[in-house]
CSV table of C-alpha atoms and ligand atoms in Angstrom, one decimal:
chain,number,residue,atom,x,y,z
A,27,MET,CA,230.6,340.6,305.8
A,28,GLY,CA,229.0,343.7,304.3
A,29,THR,CA,225.5,342.3,304.6
A,30,ALA,CA,225.3,342.2,308.4
A,31,HIS,CA,222.3,343.8,310.1
A,32,LYS,CA,222.6,347.6,309.9
A,33,ASP,CA,220.2,350.4,310.7
A,34,SER,CA,219.5,353.0,307.9
A,35,LYS,CA,222.2,355.4,309.1
A,36,GLU,CA,224.9,352.6,309.3
A,37,GLN,CA,223.9,351.3,305.9
A,38,ALA,CA,224.2,354.8,304.4
A,39,SER,CA,227.5,355.4,306.1
A,40,SER,CA,229.0,352.1,305.0
A,41,MET,CA,228.1,353.1,301.4
A,42,ASP,CA,229.7,356.5,301.8
A,43,GLN,CA,232.9,354.8,303.0
A,44,TYR,CA,232.8,352.1,300.3
A,45,TYR,CA,232.4,354.5,297.4
A,46,LYS,CA,235.2,356.9,298.5
A,47,PHE,CA,237.5,354.8,296.3
A,48,GLN,CA,235.0,352.9,294.2
A,49,SER,CA,233.5,356.1,292.8
A,50,LYS,CA,236.8,356.9,291.1
A,51,ILE,CA,236.9,353.6,289.1
A,52,TYR,CA,233.1,353.1,288.8
A,53,ASP,CA,232.3,354.2,285.2
A,54,LEU,CA,235.5,352.6,284.0
A,55,THR,CA,234.8,349.2,285.4
A,56,ARG,CA,231.0,348.6,285.9
A,57,TRP,CA,230.1,348.3,282.2
A,58,SER,CA,231.8,344.9,282.4
A,59,PHE,CA,229.4,343.4,285.0
A,60,LEU,CA,226.3,345.6,285.7
A,61,PHE,CA,224.4,344.2,282.8
A,62,GLY,CA,220.9,345.2,281.6
A,63,ARG,CA,220.9,348.8,282.8
A,64,VAL,CA,220.2,350.5,279.4
A,65,GLU,CA,217.6,347.8,278.5
A,66,VAL,CA,215.5,348.2,281.7
A,67,ILE,CA,215.0,351.9,280.9
A,68,LYS,CA,214.0,351.1,277.3
A,69,ASP,CA,211.5,348.6,278.8
A,70,ILE,CA,209.6,351.2,280.8
A,71,PRO,CA,206.4,351.5,278.7
A,72,LEU,CA,205.8,355.3,279.1
A,73,GLU,CA,205.3,357.8,276.3
A,74,ARG,CA,208.8,359.2,275.5
A,75,ASN,CA,207.8,362.9,275.3
A,76,ALA,CA,205.3,362.9,278.2
A,77,SER,CA,205.5,365.4,281.1
A,78,ILE,CA,206.1,362.7,283.7
A,79,LYS,CA,207.8,362.4,287.1
A,80,ILE,CA,210.6,359.8,287.6
A,81,LEU,CA,212.4,358.8,290.7
A,82,GLU,CA,215.7,356.9,290.8
A,83,VAL,CA,217.0,355.3,294.0
A,84,GLY,CA,220.8,354.9,294.4
A,85,CYS,CA,221.8,356.8,291.2
A,86,GLY,CA,225.6,356.3,291.8
A,87,THR,CA,227.5,358.2,289.2
A,88,GLY,CA,224.3,359.1,287.3
A,89,PHE,CA,224.9,356.6,284.5
A,90,ASN,CA,221.2,355.8,284.3
A,91,THR,CA,220.0,359.2,285.4
A,92,LYS,CA,221.5,360.7,282.2
A,93,ILE,CA,219.9,357.9,280.1
A,94,LEU,CA,216.5,358.5,281.8
A,95,ALA,CA,216.8,362.3,281.0
A,96,GLU,CA,217.7,361.6,277.3
A,97,THR,CA,215.0,358.9,276.9
A,98,PHE,CA,212.3,361.0,278.6
A,99,PRO,CA,213.2,364.6,277.5
A,100,ALA,CA,210.1,366.2,279.2
A,101,ALA,CA,210.4,364.3,282.5
A,102,GLU,CA,211.2,365.7,285.9
A,103,ILE,CA,213.7,363.4,287.5
A,104,LYS,CA,214.7,363.1,291.1
A,105,ALA,CA,217.7,360.8,292.0
A,106,TYR,CA,218.5,359.8,295.6
A,107,GLU,CA,222.1,358.9,296.5
A,108,VAL,CA,223.9,358.5,299.9
A,109,SER,CA,227.6,358.6,298.9
A,110,THR,CA,229.1,362.0,298.8
A,111,ASP,CA,231.6,361.1,296.1
A,112,MET,CA,228.9,359.6,293.9
A,113,VAL,CA,226.7,362.6,294.4
A,114,ASP,CA,229.5,364.9,293.1
A,115,ILE,CA,230.0,362.8,290.0
A,116,ALA,CA,226.3,362.4,289.3
A,117,SER,CA,225.6,366.1,289.8
A,118,LYS,CA,228.2,367.1,287.2
A,119,LYS,CA,226.9,364.4,284.8
A,120,VAL,CA,223.3,365.7,284.9
A,121,ALA,CA,224.1,369.4,285.1
A,122,PRO,CA,223.4,369.9,281.3
A,123,PHE,CA,219.7,369.0,282.0
A,124,GLY,CA,219.2,371.9,284.4
A,125,GLN,CA,216.5,372.0,287.0
A,126,ARG,CA,214.5,369.1,285.7
A,127,VAL,CA,217.1,366.6,286.9
A,128,GLN,CA,217.9,366.8,290.6
A,129,VAL,CA,220.4,364.7,292.6
A,130,VAL,CA,219.4,364.5,296.3
A,131,HIS,CA,222.1,363.6,298.8
A,132,GLU,CA,219.8,361.5,301.1
A,133,PRO,CA,218.8,358.0,301.7
A,134,TYR,CA,215.5,357.3,300.0
A,135,GLY,CA,212.6,357.0,302.4
A,136,GLN,CA,213.4,359.9,304.7
A,137,ASP,CA,211.1,362.6,303.4
A,138,ALA,CA,208.9,360.2,301.5
A,139,GLU,CA,205.6,361.2,303.2
A,140,GLY,CA,205.1,364.2,300.8
A,141,GLN,CA,205.8,362.1,297.7
A,142,ASN,CA,203.0,359.5,297.9
A,143,GLY,CA,201.3,358.8,294.6
A,144,GLN,CA,203.4,361.3,292.7
A,145,TYR,CA,205.7,359.2,290.4
A,146,ASP,CA,205.0,357.7,287.0
A,147,ALA,CA,208.2,355.5,287.3
A,148,ILE,CA,210.7,354.5,289.9
A,149,LEU,CA,214.0,352.9,289.0
A,150,PHE,CA,216.3,350.8,291.2
A,151,SER,CA,219.4,349.8,289.2
A,152,TYR,CA,221.8,347.6,291.2
A,153,SER,CA,220.9,349.4,294.4
A,154,LEU,CA,218.5,347.1,296.2
A,155,THR,CA,221.0,344.3,296.7
A,156,MET,CA,223.2,346.8,298.5
A,157,ILE,CA,220.4,348.1,300.8
A,158,ASN,CA,220.4,345.5,303.6
A,159,PRO,CA,218.3,344.8,305.4
A,160,GLN,CA,216.1,347.8,304.3
A,161,TRP,CA,215.4,346.7,300.7
A,162,GLU,CA,211.9,345.6,301.4
A,163,ASP,CA,211.0,348.8,303.2
A,164,LEU,CA,212.3,350.8,300.2
A,165,LEU,CA,210.2,348.8,297.8
A,166,LYS,CA,207.1,349.3,300.0
A,167,GLN,CA,207.8,353.0,300.0
A,168,ALA,CA,208.3,353.0,296.2
A,169,LYS,CA,204.9,351.3,295.9
A,170,LYS,CA,203.3,354.2,297.9
A,171,ASP,CA,205.2,356.8,295.9
A,172,LEU,CA,204.1,355.5,292.5
A,173,LYS,CA,200.8,356.6,291.0
A,174,VAL,CA,198.3,353.9,290.4
A,175,GLY,CA,199.3,352.6,286.9
A,176,GLY,CA,202.9,353.8,287.4
A,177,TYR,CA,205.9,351.5,286.8
A,178,ILE,CA,208.7,350.1,289.0
A,179,ALA,CA,211.8,349.1,287.1
A,180,VAL,CA,214.5,347.0,288.7
A,181,VAL,CA,217.7,345.6,287.4
A,182,ASP,CA,219.9,343.8,289.9
A,183,PHE,CA,221.9,340.7,290.8
A,184,HIS,CA,219.7,337.7,291.4
A,185,ASP,CA,221.6,334.7,292.5
A,186,SER,CA,224.6,332.5,292.0
A,187,LYS,CA,225.3,328.8,292.4
A,188,GLN,CA,229.0,329.6,293.1
A,189,GLY,CA,229.6,330.0,296.8
A,190,TRP,CA,232.9,331.8,296.3
A,191,PHE,CA,231.2,334.4,294.1
A,192,LYS,CA,228.4,335.1,296.6
A,193,SER,CA,230.9,335.5,299.4
A,194,HIS,CA,233.0,337.8,297.2
A,195,MET,CA,229.9,339.9,296.5
A,196,GLY,CA,229.0,339.9,300.2
A,197,ASN,CA,232.4,341.5,300.9
A,198,HIS,CA,231.3,344.3,298.5
A,199,HIS,CA,228.0,344.7,300.4
A,200,VAL,CA,225.9,342.8,297.8
A,201,ARG,CA,223.3,340.3,298.9
A,202,MET,CA,222.4,337.9,296.1
A,203,ASP,CA,219.9,335.3,297.4
A,204,GLY,CA,217.2,335.5,294.8
A,205,HIS,CA,215.3,337.6,297.4
A,206,LEU,CA,214.1,340.5,295.2
A,207,ARG,CA,212.1,338.7,292.5
A,208,PRO,CA,209.3,337.1,294.6
A,209,PHE,CA,208.6,340.4,296.4
A,210,LEU,CA,208.4,342.3,293.1
A,211,ARG,CA,206.2,339.7,291.5
A,212,ASP,CA,203.8,339.7,294.5
A,213,ASN,CA,203.5,343.5,294.7
A,214,PHE,CA,203.5,344.6,291.1
A,215,GLU,CA,201.9,343.3,287.9
A,216,PRO,CA,204.8,342.0,285.9
A,217,ILE,CA,205.3,343.6,282.4
A,218,VAL,CA,208.9,342.4,282.0
A,219,ASN,CA,210.2,339.7,284.3
A,220,LYS,CA,213.5,338.1,283.2
A,221,VAL,CA,216.3,336.2,284.7
A,222,ARG,CA,219.5,336.4,282.7
A,223,SER,CA,222.8,334.5,283.0
A,224,ALA,CA,226.1,336.3,283.1
A,225,TYR,CA,229.6,335.0,282.4
A,226,MET,CA,228.4,331.5,281.4
A,227,GLY,CA,226.3,331.1,284.6
A,228,VAL,CA,228.6,332.5,287.3
A,229,TRP,CA,225.7,334.6,288.3
A,230,GLU,CA,222.2,335.6,287.3
A,231,TYR,CA,220.6,339.0,287.2
A,232,ILE,CA,217.0,340.1,287.0
A,233,SER,CA,215.3,342.7,284.9
A,234,PHE,CA,211.8,343.5,286.1
A,235,VAL,CA,209.3,346.2,285.1
A,236,GLY,CA,206.0,346.0,287.0
A,237,LYS,CA,202.8,348.1,287.2
A,238,LYS,CA,201.2,349.4,290.4
A,239,GLN,CA,197.6,348.2,290.4
B,818,LIG,C1,226.0,349.5,292.6
B,818,LIG,S1,225.6,351.2,292.8
B,818,LIG,C2,224.5,351.4,291.4
B,818,LIG,C3,224.5,352.8,290.9
B,818,LIG,C4,223.7,353.1,289.7
B,818,LIG,N1,222.3,352.9,290.0
B,818,LIG,C5,224.1,352.2,288.5
B,818,LIG,O1,223.3,351.3,288.1
B,818,LIG,O2,225.2,352.3,288.1
B,818,LIG,C6,224.5,351.3,294.2
B,818,LIG,C7,224.3,352.8,294.6
B,818,LIG,O3,223.3,352.8,295.6
B,818,LIG,C8,223.6,353.8,296.5
B,818,LIG,N2,222.8,353.5,297.8
B,818,LIG,C9,223.0,352.5,298.6
B,818,LIG,N3,222.1,352.6,299.6
B,818,LIG,C10,221.3,353.7,299.4
B,818,LIG,C11,220.2,354.3,300.0
B,818,LIG,N4,219.7,353.8,301.2
B,818,LIG,N5,219.6,355.4,299.5
B,818,LIG,C12,220.1,355.9,298.3
B,818,LIG,N6,221.2,355.4,297.7
B,818,LIG,C13,221.8,354.3,298.2
B,818,LIG,C14,225.1,353.6,296.7
B,818,LIG,O4,225.8,354.6,297.4
B,818,LIG,C15,225.6,353.3,295.3
B,818,LIG,O5,225.9,354.5,294.7
């Protein structure tokens, strides 16, 4: 199972392996099951033209990074990603935005000391359920890296009543045990806190925007 205990290096390396092939079909296939990605960005209650700093963790092909750059045209955006193949695709996708959008080929958390209190918003889109067991450490780091009054935005798988589906997702490195929502609710003031059903209840996903107090 993909969710077995791994240290950070092993976790990053298993992502690098997994996305060697998946990166090639990612944008063609993910629209059909990674729901809520565009909406969670729209739900971030920051002034659209403000000079702000945004961090994205696990940017993949840069699908959301591009939308963030278009939605917040004066924002400086830094996007972390561990898969070499994903970094290549994302870097090309955001190249038209120039220096203000950077894709960093590193696991989030490594150089985080220097970033404390810097960010107006941090986005995790379908990354946390694949970061096992470090997801909680990454959320704690994100809380440190946000400014007071800054926003965390999370869209991700939540849970499923179908054992076969959970097990299938486990084989794709995804943990879906309803584990993210309680931590988010306890650590950030919820602004948006939704659980949505997908494919007539085969699984649920969460959309959460919370404020750092
Ligand atoms: C399901 S994809 C989501 C990509 C994108 N955020 C989206 O919504 O389409 C999860 C991404 O997180 C990346 N990832 C996993 N662990 C990571 C880590 N520790 N640091 C940075 N990125 C990571 C994976 O390589 C993968 O590209």
